[in-house]
Tab-separated table of C-alpha atoms and ligand atoms in Angstrom:
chain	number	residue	atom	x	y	z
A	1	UNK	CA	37.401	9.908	35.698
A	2	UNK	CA	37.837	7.062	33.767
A	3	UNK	CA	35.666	6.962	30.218
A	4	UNK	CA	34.189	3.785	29.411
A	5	UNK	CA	33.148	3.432	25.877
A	6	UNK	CA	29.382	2.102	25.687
A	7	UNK	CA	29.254	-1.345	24.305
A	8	UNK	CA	28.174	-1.524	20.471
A	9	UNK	CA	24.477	-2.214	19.891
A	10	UNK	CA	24.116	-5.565	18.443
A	11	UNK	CA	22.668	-4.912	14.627
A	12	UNK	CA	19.665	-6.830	13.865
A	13	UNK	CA	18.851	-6.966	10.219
A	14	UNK	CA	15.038	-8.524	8.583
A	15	UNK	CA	13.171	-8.017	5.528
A	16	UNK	CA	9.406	-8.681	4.749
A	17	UNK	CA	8.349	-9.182	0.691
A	18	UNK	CA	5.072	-6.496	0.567
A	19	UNK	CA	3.750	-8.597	-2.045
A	20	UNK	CA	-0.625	-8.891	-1.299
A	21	UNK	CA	-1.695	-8.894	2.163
A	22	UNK	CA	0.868	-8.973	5.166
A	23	UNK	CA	-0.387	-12.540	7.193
A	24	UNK	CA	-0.605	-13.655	10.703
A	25	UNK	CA	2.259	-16.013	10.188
A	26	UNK	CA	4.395	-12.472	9.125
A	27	UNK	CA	3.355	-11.216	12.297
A	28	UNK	CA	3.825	-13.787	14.656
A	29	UNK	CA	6.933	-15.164	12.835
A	30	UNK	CA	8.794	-12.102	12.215
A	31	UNK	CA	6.976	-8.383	12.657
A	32	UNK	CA	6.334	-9.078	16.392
A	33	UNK	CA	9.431	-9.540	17.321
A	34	UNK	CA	11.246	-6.916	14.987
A	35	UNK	CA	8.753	-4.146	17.382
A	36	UNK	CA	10.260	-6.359	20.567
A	37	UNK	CA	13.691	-5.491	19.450
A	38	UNK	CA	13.658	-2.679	19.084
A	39	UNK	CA	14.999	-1.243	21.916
A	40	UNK	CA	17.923	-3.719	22.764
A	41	UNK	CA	19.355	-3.109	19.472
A	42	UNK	CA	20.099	-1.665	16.244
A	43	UNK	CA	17.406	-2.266	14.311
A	44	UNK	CA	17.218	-2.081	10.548
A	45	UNK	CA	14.144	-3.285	8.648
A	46	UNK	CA	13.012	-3.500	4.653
A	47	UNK	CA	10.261	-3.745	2.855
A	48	UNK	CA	11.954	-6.122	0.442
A	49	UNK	CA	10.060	-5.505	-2.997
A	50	UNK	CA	13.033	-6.332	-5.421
A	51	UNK	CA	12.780	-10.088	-3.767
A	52	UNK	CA	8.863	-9.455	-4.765
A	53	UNK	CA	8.983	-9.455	-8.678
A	54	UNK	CA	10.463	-12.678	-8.596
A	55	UNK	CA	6.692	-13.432	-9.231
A	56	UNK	CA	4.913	-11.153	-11.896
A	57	UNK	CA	3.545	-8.428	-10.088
A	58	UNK	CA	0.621	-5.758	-11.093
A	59	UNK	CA	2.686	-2.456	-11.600
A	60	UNK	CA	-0.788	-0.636	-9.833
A	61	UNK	CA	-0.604	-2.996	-6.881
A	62	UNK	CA	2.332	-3.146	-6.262
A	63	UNK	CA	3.244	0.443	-5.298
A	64	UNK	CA	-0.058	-0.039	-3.774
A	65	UNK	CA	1.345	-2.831	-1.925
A	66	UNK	CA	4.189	-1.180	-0.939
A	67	UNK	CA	2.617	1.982	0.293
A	68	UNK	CA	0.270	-0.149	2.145
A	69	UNK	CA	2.765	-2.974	3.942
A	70	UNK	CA	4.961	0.410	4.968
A	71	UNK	CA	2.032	1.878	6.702
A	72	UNK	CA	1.012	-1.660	8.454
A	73	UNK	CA	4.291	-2.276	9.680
A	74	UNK	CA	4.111	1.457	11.182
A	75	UNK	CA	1.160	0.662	12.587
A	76	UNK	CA	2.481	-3.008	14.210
A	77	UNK	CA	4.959	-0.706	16.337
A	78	UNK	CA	8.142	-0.126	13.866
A	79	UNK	CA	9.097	2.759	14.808
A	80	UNK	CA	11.158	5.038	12.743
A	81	UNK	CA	13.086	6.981	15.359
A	82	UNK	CA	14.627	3.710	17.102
A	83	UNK	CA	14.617	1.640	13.622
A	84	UNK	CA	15.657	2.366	10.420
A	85	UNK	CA	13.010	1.560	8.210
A	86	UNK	CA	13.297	1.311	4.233
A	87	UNK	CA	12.205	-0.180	1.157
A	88	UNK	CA	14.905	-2.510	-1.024
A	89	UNK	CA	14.320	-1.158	-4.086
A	90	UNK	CA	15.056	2.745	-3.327
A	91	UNK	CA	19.145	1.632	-1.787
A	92	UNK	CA	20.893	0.681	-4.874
A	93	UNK	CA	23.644	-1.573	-3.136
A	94	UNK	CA	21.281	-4.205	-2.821
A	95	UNK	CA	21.291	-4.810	-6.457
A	96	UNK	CA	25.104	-4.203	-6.600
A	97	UNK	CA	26.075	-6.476	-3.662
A	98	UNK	CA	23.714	-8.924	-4.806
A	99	UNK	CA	25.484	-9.066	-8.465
A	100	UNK	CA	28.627	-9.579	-6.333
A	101	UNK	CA	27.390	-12.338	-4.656
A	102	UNK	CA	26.146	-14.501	-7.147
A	103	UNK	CA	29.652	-14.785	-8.370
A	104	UNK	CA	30.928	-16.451	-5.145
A	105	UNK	CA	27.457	-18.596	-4.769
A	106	UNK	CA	27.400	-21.725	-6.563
A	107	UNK	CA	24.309	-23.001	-8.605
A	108	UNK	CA	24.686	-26.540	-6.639
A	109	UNK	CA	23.670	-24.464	-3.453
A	110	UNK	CA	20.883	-22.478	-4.946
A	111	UNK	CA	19.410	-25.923	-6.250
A	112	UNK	CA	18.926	-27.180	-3.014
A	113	UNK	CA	16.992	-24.131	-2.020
A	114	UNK	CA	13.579	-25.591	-0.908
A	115	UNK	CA	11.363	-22.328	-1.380
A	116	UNK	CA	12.877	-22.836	-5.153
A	117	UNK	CA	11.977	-25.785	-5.696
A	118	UNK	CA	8.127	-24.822	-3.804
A	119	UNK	CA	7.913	-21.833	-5.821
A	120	UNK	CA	9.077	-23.179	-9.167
A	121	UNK	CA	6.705	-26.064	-8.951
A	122	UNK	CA	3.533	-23.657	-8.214
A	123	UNK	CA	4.604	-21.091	-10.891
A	124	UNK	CA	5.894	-23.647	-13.970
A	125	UNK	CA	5.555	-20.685	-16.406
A	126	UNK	CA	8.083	-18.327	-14.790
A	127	UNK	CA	11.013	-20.188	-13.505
A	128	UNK	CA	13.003	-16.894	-14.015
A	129	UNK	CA	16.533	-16.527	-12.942
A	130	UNK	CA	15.755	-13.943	-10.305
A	131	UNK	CA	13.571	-16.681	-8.257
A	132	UNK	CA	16.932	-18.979	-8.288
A	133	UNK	CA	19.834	-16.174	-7.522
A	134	UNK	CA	17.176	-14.821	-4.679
A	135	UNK	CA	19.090	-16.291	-1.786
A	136	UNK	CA	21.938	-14.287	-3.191
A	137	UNK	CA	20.316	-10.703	-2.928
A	138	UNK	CA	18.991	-11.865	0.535
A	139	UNK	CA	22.554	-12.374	1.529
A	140	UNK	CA	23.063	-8.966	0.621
A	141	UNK	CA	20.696	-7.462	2.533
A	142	UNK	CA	21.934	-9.195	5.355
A	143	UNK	CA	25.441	-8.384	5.025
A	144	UNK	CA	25.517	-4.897	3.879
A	145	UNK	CA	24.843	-3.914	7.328
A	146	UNK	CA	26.989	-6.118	9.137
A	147	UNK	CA	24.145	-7.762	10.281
A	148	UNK	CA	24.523	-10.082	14.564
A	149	UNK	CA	21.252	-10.888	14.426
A	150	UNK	CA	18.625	-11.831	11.819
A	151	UNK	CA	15.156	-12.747	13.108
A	152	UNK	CA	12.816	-14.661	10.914
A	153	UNK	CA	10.212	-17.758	10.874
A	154	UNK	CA	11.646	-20.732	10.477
A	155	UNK	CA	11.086	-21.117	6.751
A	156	UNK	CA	14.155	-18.871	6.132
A	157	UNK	CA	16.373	-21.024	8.321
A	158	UNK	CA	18.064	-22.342	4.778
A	159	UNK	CA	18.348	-19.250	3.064
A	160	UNK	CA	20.475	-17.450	6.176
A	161	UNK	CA	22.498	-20.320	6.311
A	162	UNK	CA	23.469	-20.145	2.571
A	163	UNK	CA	24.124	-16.358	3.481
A	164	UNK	CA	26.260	-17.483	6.509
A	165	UNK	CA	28.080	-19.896	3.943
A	166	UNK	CA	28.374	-16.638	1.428
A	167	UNK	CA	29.899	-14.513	3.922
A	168	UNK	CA	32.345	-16.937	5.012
A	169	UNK	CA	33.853	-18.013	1.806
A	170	UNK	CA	33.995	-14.488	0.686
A	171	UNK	CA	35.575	-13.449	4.171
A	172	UNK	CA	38.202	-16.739	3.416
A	173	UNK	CA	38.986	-15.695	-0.224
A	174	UNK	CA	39.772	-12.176	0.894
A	175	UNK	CA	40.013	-11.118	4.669
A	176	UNK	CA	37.545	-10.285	7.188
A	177	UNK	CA	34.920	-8.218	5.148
A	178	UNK	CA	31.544	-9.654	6.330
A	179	UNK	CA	29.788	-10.114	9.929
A	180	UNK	CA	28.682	-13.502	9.738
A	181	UNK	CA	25.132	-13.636	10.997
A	182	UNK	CA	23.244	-15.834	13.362
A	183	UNK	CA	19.693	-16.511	12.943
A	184	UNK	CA	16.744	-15.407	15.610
A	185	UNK	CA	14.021	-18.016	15.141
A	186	UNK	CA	10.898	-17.433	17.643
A	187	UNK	CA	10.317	-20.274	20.071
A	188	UNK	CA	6.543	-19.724	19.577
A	189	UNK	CA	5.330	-18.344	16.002
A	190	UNK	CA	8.289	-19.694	14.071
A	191	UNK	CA	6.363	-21.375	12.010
A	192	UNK	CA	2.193	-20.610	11.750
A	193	UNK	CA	0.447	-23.533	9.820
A	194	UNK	CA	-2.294	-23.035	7.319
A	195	UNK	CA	-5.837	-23.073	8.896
A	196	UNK	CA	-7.356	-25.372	6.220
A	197	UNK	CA	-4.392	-27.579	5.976
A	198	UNK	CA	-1.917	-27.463	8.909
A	199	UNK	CA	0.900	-29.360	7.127
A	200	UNK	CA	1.868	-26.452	5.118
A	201	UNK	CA	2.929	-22.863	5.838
A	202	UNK	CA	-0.006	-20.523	5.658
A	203	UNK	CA	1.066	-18.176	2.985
A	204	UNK	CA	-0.456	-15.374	1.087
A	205	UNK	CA	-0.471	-16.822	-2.105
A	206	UNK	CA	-3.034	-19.991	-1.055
A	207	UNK	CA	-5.697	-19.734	-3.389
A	208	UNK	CA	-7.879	-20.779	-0.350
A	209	UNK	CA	-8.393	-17.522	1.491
A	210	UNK	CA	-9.848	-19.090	4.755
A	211	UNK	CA	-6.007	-20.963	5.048
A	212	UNK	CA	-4.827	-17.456	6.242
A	213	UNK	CA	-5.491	-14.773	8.178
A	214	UNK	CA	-4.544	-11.131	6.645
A	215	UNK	CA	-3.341	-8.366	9.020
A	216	UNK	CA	-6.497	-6.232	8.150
A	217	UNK	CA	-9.214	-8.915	7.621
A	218	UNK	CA	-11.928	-8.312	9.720
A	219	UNK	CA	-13.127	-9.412	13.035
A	220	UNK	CA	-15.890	-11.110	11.286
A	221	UNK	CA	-13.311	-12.760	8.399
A	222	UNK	CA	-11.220	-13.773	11.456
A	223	UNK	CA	-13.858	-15.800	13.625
A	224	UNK	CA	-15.341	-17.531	10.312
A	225	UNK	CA	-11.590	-18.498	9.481
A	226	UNK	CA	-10.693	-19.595	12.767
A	227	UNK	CA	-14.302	-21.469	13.411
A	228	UNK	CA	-13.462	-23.241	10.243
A	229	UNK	CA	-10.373	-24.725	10.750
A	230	UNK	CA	-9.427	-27.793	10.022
A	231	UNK	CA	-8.703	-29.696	13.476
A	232	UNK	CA	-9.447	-33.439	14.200
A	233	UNK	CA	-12.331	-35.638	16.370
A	234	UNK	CA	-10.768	-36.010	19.501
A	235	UNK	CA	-12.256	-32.783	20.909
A	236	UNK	CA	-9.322	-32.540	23.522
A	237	UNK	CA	-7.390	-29.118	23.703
A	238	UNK	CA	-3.806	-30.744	23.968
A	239	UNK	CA	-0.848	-30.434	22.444
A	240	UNK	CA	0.687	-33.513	20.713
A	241	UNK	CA	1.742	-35.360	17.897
A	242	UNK	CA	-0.655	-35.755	15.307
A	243	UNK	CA	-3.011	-32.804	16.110
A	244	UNK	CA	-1.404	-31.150	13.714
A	245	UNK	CA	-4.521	-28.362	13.419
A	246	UNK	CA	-4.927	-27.855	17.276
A	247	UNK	CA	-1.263	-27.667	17.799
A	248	UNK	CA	-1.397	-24.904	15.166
A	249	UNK	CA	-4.083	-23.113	17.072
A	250	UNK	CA	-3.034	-23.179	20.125
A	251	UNK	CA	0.915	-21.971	18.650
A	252	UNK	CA	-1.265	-19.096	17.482
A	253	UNK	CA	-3.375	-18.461	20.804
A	254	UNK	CA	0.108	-18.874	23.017
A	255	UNK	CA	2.303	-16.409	20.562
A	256	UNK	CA	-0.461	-13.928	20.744
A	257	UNK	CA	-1.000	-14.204	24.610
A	258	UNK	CA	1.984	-15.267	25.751
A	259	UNK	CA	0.184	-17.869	27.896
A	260	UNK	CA	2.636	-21.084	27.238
A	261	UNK	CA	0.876	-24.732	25.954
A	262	UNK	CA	0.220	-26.226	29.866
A	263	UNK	CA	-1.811	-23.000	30.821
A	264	UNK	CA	-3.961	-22.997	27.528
A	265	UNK	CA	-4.130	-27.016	27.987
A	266	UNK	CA	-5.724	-26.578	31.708
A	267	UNK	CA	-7.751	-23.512	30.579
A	268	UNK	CA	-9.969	-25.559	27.949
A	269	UNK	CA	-10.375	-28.535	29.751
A	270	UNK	CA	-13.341	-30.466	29.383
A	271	UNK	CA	-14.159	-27.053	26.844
A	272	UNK	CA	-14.844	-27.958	22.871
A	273	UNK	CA	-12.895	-27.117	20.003
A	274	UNK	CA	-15.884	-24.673	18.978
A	275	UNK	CA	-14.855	-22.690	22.430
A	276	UNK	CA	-11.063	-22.599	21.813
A	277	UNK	CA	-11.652	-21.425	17.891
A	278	UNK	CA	-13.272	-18.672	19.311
A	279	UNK	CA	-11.372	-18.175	22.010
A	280	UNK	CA	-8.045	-17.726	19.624
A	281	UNK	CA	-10.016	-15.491	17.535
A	282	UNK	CA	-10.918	-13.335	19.683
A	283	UNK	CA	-7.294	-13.045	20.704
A	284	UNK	CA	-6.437	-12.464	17.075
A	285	UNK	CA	-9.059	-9.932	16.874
A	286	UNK	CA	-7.969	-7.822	19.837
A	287	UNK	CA	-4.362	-8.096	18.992
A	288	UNK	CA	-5.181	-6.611	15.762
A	289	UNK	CA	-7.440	-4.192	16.148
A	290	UNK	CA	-5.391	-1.588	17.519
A	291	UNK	CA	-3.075	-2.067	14.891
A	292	UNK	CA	-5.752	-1.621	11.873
A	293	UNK	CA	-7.188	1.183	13.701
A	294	UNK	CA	-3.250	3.390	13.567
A	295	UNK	CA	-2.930	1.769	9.916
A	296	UNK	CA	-6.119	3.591	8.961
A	297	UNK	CA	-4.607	6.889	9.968
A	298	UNK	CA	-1.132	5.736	8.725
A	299	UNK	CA	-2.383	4.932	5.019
A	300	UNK	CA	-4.269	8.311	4.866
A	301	UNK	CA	-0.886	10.203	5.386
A	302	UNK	CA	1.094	9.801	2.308
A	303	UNK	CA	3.187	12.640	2.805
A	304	UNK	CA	4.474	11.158	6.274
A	305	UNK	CA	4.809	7.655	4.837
A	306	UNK	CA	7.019	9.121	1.670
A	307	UNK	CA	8.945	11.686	4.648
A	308	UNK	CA	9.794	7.988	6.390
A	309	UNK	CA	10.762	5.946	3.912
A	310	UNK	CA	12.793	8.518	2.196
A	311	UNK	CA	14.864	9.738	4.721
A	312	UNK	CA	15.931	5.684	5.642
A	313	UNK	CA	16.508	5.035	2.070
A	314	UNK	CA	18.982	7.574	2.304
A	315	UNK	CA	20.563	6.742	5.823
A	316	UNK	CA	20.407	2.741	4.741
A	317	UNK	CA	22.083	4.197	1.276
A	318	UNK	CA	25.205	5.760	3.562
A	319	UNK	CA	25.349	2.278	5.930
A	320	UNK	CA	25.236	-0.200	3.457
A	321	UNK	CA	27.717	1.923	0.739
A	322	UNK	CA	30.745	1.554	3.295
A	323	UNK	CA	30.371	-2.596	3.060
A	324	UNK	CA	29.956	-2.338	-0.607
A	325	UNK	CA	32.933	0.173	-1.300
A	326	UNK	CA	35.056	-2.473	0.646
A	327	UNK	CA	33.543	-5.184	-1.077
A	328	UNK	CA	34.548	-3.443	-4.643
A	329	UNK	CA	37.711	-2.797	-3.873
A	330	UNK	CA	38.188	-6.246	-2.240
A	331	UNK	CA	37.273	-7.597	-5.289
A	332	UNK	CA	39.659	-5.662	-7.600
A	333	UNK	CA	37.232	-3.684	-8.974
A	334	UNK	CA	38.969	0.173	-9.728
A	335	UNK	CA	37.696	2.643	-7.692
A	336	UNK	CA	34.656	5.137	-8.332
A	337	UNK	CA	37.387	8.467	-7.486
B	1	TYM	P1	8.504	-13.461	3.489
B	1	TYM	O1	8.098	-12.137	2.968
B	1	TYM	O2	8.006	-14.684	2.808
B	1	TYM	O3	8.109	-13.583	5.000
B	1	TYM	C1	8.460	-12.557	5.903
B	1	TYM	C2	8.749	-13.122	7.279
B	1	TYM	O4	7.604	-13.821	7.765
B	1	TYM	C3	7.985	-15.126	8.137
B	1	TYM	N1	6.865	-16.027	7.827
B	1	TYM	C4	6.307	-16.841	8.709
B	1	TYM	N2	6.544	-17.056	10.007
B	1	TYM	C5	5.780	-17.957	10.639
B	1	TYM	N3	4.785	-18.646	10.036
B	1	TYM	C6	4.501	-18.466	8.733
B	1	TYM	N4	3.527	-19.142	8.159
B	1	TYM	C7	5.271	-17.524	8.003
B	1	TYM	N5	5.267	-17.096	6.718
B	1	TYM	C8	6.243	-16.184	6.624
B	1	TYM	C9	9.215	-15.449	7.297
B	1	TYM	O5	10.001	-16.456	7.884
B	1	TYM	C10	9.915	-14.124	7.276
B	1	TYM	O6	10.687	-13.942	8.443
B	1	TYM	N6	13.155	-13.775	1.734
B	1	TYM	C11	12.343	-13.240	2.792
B	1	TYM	C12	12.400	-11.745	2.894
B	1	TYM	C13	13.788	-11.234	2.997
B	1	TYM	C14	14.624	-11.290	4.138
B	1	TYM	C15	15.834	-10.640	3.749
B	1	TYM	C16	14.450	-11.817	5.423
B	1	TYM	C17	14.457	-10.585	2.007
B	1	TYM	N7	15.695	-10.233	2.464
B	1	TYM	C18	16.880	-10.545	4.644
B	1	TYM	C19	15.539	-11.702	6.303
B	1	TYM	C20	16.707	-11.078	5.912
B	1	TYM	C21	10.880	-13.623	2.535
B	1	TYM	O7	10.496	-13.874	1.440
B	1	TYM	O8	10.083	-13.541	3.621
């Protein structure tokens, strides 16, 4: 009989920073789908905490941080016998590759890095070197693995294409070394506004903590956040130009039901904007509350969470050293015997 062999699993490579609270834009933009993926391919996820220090970080929180963003994305649905799951800092070719990189990435490219130039502004004091080579150690995570697929929320669009433009040069100055890696961008979720002022991102680090919704806020914290956000006087659940706040809600009520903008258009007709708020919290609160109810057993288990994480670090150690051997030796570096 004739053997056929079984066509490679595409490799999908993501990283989350565990930096403060994990947010609904993390989830919907990125987390959801690394659990949908799970099964179609070869997953391989990080907790990326050497991107994290970029901005000064409480050595107490951190690891707390850490510990706790491990156990919340256990709890989402990552699941460590499909995926492998690890944090950045304990796989020591990230650091290498990345020092590699930044030698074939030019500071005209990293300039033009927009989350620089965001994060710069909002943190004049520390402008440190690490926040302007950080597309570089991104690319490495990326390509160590020899990475198809790389789902994120739209915000990273720029940064995987400077890794795309990485891995080619470096693939042109040698040979072939790198997969070059296309982006997975969610049609829905991509891109989850902040509540109190939907023409930014909501992020973590708003000062204003009604702009965001954490993973593990409470139902209560959720309704108050969502009842409060900023929409506009029309009082017409419709998606459209200009409704920049409603639009944002209802991108949050259809990536979290899966009920697409027509459906959730017909379903509040003639309804107010105080029924749809709480309406999409309620569907926030339900589609987290079986997730904070296996992080609260998931946090309380240190010994499983440390059994986890160590045996990826190791596994993602053994992947990622077989790019970064042929990298070194690509390079002209002697060899380690
Ligand atoms: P980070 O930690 O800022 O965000 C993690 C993921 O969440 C997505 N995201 C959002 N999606 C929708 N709406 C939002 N408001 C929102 N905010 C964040 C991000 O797009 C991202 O997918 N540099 C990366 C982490 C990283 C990485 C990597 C990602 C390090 N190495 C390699 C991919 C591949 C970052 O800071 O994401």
């Amino acid at each position: 009989m004739e053997t056929q062999t079984p066509e490679r699993k595409k490799i999908i490579f993501s990283a989350i920073q565990p930096s403060g609270s994990i947010t609904l834009g993390n989830y919907l933009g990125a987390l959801k789908n690394w659990v949908a993926l799970q099964d179609e391919y070869q997953c391989i996820y990080a907790l990326a905490d050497l991107h994290a220090i970029t901005v000064r970080q409480d050595p107490a929180q951190f690891r707390r941080h850490a510990l706790e963003a491990y156990a919340l994305f256990l709890a989402c649905g990552i699941d460590v016998e499909k995926s492998l799951f690890f944090i950045q800092s304990q796989v020591h070719t990230h650091a290498e590759l990345a020092w590699v990189l930044n030698c074939y990435t030019q500071f005209g490219e990293l300039s033009r890095m927009t989350q620089f130039k965001d994060k710069s502004a909002k943190h004049p004091e520390n402008v440190n070197a690490g926040l302007f080579t950080y597309p570089s150690l991104m690319a490495a995570d990326i390509l160590l693995y020899q990475s198809d697929l790389v789902p994120v929320g739209a915000d990273q669009k720029q940064h995987l294409e400077l890794a795309r433009n990485i891995a080619e040069r470096f693939n042109g100055l040698y040979s072939p070394t790198f997969r070059v890696p296309e982006g997975y961008i969610p049609k829905v979720g991509a891109r989850i506004m902040s509540l109190q002022d939907p023409t930014r991102k909501m992020s973590k680090s708003d000062e204003n903590a009604n702009a965001w919704i954490a993973m593990l806020d409470k139902p209560d914290d959720i309704v108050r956040k969502c009842k409060r956000a900023v929409t506009d006087s029309e009082a017409c659940v419709r998606y459209a130009e200009g409704k920049a706040g409603v639009n944002n809600l209802m991108g949050i009520y259809s990536a979290v039901t899966g009920k697409d903008y027509e459906e959730i258009e017909r379903e509040f007709e003639g309804k107010g904007y105080g029924e749809f708020k709480l309406a999409v919290a309620e569907a926030v609160v339900e589609e987290l509350r079986p997730i904070q109810e296996r992080y609260a057993k998931y946090i309380a288990d240190k010994a499983y969470l440390e059994e986890c994480y160590s045996a990826a670090a190791q596994k993602a150690l053994a992947l990622s050293s077989r790019t970064l051997n042929k990298v070194m030796k690509k390079v002209g570096f002697l060899g380690r015997g």
